[in-house]
Short mmCIF file of C-alpha atoms in Angstrom, two decimals:
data_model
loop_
_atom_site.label_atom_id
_atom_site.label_comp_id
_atom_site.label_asym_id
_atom_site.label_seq_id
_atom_site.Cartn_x
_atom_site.Cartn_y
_atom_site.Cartn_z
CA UNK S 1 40.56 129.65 90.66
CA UNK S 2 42.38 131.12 86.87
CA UNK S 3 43.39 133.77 89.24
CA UNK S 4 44.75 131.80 92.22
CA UNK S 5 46.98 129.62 89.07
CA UNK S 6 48.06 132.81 87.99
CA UNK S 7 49.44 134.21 90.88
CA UNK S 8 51.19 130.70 91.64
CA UNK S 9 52.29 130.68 88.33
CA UNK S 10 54.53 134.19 88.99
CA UNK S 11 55.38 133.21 92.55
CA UNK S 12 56.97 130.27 91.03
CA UNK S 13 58.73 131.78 88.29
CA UNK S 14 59.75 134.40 90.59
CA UNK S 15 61.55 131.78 92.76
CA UNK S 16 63.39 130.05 89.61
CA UNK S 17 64.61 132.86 88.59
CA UNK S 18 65.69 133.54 92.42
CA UNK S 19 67.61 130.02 92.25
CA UNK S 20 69.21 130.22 89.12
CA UNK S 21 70.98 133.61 90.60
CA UNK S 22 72.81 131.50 92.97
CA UNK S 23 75.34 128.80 93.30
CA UNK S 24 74.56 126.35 95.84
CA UNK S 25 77.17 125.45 98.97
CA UNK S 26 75.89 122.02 99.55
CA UNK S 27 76.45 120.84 103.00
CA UNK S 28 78.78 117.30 101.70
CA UNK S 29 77.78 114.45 102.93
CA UNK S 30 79.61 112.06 105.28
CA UNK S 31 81.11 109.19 104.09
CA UNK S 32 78.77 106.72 106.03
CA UNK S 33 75.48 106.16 105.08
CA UNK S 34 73.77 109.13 107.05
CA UNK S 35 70.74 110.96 104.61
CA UNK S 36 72.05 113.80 102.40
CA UNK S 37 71.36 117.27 104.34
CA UNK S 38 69.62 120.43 102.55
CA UNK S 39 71.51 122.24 100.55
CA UNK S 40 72.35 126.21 101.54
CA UNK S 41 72.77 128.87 99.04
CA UNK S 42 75.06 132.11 98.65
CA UNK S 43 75.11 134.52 95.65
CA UNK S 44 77.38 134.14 93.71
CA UNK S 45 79.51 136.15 90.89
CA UNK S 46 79.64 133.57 88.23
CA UNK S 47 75.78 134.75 87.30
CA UNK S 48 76.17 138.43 88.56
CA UNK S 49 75.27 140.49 85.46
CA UNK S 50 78.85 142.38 85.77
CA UNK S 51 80.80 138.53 84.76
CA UNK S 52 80.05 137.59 81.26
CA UNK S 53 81.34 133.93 80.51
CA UNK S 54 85.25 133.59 79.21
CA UNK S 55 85.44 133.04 75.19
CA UNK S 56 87.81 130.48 75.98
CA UNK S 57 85.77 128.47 78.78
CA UNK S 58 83.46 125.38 77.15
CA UNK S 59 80.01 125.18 78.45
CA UNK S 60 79.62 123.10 81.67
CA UNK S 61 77.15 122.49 84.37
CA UNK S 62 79.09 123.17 87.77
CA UNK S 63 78.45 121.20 90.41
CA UNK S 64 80.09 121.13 93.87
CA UNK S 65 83.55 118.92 94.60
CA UNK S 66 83.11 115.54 96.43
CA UNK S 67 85.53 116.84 99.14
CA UNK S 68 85.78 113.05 99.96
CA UNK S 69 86.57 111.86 96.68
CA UNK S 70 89.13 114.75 96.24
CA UNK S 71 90.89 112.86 99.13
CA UNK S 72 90.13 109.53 97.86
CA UNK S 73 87.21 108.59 100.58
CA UNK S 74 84.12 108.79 99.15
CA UNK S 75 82.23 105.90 99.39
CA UNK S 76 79.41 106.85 97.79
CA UNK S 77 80.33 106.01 94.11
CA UNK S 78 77.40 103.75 93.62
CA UNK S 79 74.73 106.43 94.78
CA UNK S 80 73.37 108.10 91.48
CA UNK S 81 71.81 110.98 93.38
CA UNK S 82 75.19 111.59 95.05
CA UNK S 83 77.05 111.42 91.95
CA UNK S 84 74.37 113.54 90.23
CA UNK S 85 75.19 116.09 93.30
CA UNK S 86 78.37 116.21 93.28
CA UNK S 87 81.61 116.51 90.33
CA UNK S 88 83.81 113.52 90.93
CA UNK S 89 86.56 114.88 88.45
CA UNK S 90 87.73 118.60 88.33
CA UNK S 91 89.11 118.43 84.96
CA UNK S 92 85.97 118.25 83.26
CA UNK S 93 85.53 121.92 84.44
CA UNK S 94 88.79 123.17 83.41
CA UNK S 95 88.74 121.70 79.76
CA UNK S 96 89.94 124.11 76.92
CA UNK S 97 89.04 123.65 73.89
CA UNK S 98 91.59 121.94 71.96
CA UNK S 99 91.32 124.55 69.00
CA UNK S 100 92.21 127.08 71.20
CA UNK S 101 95.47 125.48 72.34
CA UNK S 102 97.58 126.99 69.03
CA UNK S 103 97.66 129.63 70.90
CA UNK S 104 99.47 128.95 73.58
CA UNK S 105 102.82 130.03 73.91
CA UNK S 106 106.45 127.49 74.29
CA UNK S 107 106.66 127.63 78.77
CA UNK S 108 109.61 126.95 80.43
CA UNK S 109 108.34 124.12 82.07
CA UNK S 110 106.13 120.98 81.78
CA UNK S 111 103.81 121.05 84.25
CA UNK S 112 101.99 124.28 86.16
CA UNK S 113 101.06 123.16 90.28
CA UNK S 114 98.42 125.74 90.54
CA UNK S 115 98.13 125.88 95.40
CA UNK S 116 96.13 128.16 97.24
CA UNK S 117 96.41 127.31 100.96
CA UNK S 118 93.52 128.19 103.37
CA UNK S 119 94.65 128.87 107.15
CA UNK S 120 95.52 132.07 109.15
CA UNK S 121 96.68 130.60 112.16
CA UNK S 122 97.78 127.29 110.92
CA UNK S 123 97.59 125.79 107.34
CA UNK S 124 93.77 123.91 107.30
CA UNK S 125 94.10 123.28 103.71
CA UNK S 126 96.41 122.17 101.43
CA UNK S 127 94.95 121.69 97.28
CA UNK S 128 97.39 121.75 94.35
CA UNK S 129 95.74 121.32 90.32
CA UNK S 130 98.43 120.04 88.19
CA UNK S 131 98.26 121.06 84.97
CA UNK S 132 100.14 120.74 81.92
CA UNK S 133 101.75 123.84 80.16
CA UNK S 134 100.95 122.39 76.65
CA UNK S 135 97.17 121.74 76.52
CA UNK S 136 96.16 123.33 79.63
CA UNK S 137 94.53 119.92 80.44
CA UNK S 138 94.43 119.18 84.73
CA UNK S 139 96.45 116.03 84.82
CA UNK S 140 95.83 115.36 88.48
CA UNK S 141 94.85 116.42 91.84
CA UNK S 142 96.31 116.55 95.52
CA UNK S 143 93.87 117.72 98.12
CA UNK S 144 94.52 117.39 101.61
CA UNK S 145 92.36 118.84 104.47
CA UNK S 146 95.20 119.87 107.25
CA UNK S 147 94.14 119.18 111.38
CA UNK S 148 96.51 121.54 113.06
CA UNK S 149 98.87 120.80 115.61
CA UNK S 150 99.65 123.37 118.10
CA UNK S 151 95.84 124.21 119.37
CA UNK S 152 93.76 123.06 121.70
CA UNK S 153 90.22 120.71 120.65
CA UNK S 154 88.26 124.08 121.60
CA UNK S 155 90.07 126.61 119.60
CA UNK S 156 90.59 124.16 116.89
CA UNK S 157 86.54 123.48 116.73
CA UNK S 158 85.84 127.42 116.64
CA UNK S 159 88.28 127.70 114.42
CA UNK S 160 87.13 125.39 111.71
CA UNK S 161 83.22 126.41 112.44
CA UNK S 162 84.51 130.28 111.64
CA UNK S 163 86.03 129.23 108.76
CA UNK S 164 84.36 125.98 107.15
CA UNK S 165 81.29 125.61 108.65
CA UNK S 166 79.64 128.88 106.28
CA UNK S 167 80.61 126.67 103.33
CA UNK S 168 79.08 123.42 105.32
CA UNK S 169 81.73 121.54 104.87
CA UNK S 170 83.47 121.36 108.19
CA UNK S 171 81.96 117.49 108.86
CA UNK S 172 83.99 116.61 105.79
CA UNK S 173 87.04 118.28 107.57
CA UNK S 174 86.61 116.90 110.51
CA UNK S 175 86.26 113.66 108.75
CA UNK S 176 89.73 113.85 106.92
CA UNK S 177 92.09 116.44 108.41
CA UNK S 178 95.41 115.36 109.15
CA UNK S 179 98.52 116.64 110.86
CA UNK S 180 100.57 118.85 108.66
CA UNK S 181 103.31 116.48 108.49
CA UNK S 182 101.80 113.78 107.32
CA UNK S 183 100.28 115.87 104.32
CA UNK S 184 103.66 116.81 103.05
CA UNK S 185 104.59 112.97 103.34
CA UNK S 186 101.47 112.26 100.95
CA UNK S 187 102.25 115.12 98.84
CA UNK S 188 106.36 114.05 98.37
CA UNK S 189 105.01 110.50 97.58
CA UNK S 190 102.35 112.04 95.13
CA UNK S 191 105.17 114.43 93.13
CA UNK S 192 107.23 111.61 92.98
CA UNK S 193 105.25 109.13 91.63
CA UNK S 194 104.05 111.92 89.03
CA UNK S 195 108.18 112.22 88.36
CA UNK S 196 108.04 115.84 89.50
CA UNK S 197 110.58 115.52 92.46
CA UNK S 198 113.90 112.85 92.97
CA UNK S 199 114.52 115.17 96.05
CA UNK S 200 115.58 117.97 95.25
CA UNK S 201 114.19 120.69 93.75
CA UNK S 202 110.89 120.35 91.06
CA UNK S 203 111.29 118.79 87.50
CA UNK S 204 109.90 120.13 84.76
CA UNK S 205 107.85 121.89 87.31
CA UNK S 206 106.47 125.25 89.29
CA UNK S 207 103.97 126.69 91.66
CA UNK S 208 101.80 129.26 91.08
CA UNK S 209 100.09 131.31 93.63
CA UNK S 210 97.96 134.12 93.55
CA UNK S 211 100.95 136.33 95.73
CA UNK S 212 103.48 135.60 97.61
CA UNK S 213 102.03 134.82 101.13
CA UNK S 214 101.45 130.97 100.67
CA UNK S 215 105.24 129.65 99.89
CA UNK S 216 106.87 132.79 100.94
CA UNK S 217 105.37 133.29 104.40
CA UNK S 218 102.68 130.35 105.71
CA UNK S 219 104.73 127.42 104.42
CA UNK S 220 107.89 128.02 106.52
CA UNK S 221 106.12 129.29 109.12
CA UNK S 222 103.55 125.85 109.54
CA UNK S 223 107.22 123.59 108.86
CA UNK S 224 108.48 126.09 112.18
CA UNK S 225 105.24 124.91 113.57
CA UNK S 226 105.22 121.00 112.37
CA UNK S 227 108.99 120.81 113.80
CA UNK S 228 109.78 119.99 109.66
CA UNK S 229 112.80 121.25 107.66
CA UNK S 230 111.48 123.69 104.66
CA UNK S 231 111.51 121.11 101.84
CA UNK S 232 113.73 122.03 99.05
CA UNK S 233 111.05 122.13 96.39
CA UNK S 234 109.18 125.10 97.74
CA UNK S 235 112.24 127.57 96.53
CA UNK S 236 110.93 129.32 94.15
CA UNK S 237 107.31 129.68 92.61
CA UNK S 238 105.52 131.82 90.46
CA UNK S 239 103.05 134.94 91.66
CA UNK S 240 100.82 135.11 88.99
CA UNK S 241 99.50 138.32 89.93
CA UNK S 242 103.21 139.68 89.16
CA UNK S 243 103.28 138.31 85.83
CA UNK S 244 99.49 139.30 85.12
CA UNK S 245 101.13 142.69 85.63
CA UNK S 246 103.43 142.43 83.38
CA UNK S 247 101.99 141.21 80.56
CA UNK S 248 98.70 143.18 80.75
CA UNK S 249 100.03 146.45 81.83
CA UNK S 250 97.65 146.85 84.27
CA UNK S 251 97.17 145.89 88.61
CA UNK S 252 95.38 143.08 89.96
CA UNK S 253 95.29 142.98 93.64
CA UNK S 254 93.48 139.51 93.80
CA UNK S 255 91.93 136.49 91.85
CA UNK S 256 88.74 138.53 92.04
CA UNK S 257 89.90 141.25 90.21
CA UNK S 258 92.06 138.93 87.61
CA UNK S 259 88.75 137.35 86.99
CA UNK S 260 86.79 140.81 86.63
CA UNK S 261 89.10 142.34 84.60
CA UNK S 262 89.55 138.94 82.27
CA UNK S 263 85.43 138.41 82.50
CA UNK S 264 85.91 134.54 83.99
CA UNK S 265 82.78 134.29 86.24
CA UNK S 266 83.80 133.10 89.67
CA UNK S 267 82.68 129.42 90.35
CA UNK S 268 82.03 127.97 93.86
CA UNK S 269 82.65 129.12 97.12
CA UNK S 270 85.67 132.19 97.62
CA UNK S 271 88.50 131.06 100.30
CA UNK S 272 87.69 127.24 99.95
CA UNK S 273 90.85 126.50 99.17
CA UNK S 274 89.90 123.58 96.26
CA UNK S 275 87.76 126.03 94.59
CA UNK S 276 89.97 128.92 94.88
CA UNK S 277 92.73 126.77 93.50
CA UNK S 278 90.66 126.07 90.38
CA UNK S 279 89.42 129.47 89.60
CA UNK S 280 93.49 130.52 89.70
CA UNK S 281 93.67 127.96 86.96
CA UNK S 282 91.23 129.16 85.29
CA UNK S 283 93.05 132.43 85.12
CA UNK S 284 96.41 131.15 84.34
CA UNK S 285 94.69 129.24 81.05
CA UNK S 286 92.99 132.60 79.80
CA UNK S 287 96.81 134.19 80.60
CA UNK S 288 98.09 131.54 78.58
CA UNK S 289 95.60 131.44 75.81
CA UNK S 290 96.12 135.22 75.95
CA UNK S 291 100.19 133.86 74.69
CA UNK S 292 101.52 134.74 78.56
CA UNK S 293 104.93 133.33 79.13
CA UNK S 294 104.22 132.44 82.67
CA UNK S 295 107.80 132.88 84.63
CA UNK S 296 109.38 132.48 88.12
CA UNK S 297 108.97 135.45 89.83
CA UNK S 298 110.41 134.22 93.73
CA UNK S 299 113.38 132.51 94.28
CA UNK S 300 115.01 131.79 97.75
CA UNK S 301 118.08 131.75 98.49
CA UNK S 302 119.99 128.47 98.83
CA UNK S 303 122.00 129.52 101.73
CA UNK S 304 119.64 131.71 103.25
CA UNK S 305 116.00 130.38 102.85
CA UNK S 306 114.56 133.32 104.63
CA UNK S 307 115.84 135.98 102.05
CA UNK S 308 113.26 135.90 98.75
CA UNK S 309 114.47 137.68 95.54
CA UNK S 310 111.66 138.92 93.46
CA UNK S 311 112.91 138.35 89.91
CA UNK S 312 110.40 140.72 88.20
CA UNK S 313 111.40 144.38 88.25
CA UNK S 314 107.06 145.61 88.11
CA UNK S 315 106.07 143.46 90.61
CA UNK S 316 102.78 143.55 93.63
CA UNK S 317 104.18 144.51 96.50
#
């Protein structure tokens, strides 16, 4: 019997140390009252022995997004296993310490609108973090899960179980998706009543992407798409692998290696577009606690849209 215990004993400890080498992709749950499903798992970099933790990252428990409550749906607010599940507010993940903020540098502008679009074909998802340039604090969130409008039911179904149903969370999309255009309604109403946008181009604002692809290229092409004219406040943005370049002398070719080289250990689930979206901020407060001056690097131009200038002379091409 002291031998059977034993052996249980290492089998168990064994399998905890198993599960604390991974970070789980819970399946979300829908917004009615259906039973939570099991959760599934996926290794993950933020506890591979290569990623140390950032000196300038507090100490917090991550949990997976509500994708309802990112979109203002969750209904489940009153459930304390969901809420013990699931992180109902971002920023508490993205704090910085406020006696690191000295460090910080004088920006150009207010107010950072960190967007990582997900979608080959068409755009299927559309998060932005805003974050202030002073304390590095997320003031708010716009998350939007994008139906698209130009495929059939079929394709659109294989297309969303390709891409969102290895993360299991393609119920929540199909849940919440909406067309394209009425995303960038929600989002002009959101920027304005953050008093971003009067209509023309961003206020004490700027995007930053990780490259060039998701305001340069996918943007105009899904407004060809949506029948929508480009709005005016997606001229210019910031590529913050160009000015991670330039300030640390050295190539990134993705948010994977930014996060390598920088030794921020990657948090939930790679191309989810929420998650993605908050491990760029993650890198653009390091880059700014670092004393970055975090530029424009793309401008369009007014009379020709489809012609880009790349302000930064060492740039990723």
């Amino acid at each position: 019997m002291a031998l059977l215990r034993a052996s249980l004993l290492k089998m168990t400890c064994h399998r905890n140390v198993w599960l604390s080498s991974v970070t789980p992709l819970t399946v979300y749950p829908n917004s009615s009252s259906l039973p939570l499903q099991p959760p599934m798992f996926t290794l993950s970099a933020s506890e591979s022995p290569s990623h140390s933790s950032s000196s300038h990252e507090p100490q917090f428990r991550w949990k997976p997004m509500c994708l309802y409550h990112t979109q203002g749906k969750c209904n489940k607010m009153d459930d304390p296993v969901h809420i013990e599940r699931f992180n109902h507010d971002c920023s508490r993940e993205l704090q910085v310490a406020s006696a690191e903020r000295h460090k910080i540098c004088s920006q150009n502008f207010d107010f950072f609108l960190v967007l990582d679009l997900e979608g080959r074909v068409e755009i299927l998802e559309f998060p932005v973090l805003m974050i202030s340039a002073k304390t590095m604090q997320v003031e708010d969130i716009f998350h939007r899960f994008v139906r698209p409008t130009e495929m059939s039911e079929q394709r659109i179904n294989e297309y969303i179980e390709g891409k969102y149903g290895k993360f299991g969370v393609d119920r929540v999309w199909h849940d919440t998706a909406v067309p394209f255009k009425e995303v960038i309604q929600q989002f002009e109403a959101w920027l304005m009543q953050r008093q971003l946008w009067k209509g023309g181009s961003l206020d004490g604002a700027a995007f930053v992407t990780c490259g060039n692809w998701d305001l340069k290229t996918k943007v105009p092409q899904q407004c060809q798409v949506s029948k929508l004219k480009l709005p005016p406040y997606f001229m210019e943005w910031i590529n913050l692998k160009d000015v991670y370049l330039n300030f640390y002398k050295r190539r990134a070719t993705g948010m994977i290696t930014m996060m390598k080289e920088l030794q921020i250990p990657l948090r939930g689930s790679h191309h989810l577009g929420i998650d993605d979206t908050k491990n760029i901020t993650r890198v653009l407060q390091h880059m700014l606690l670092d004393g970055a001056l975090i530029q424009i690097t793309a401008r369009r131009n007014p009379k020709t849209p489809a012609e880009v200038n790349f302000l930064f002379k060492h740039r990723i091409r």
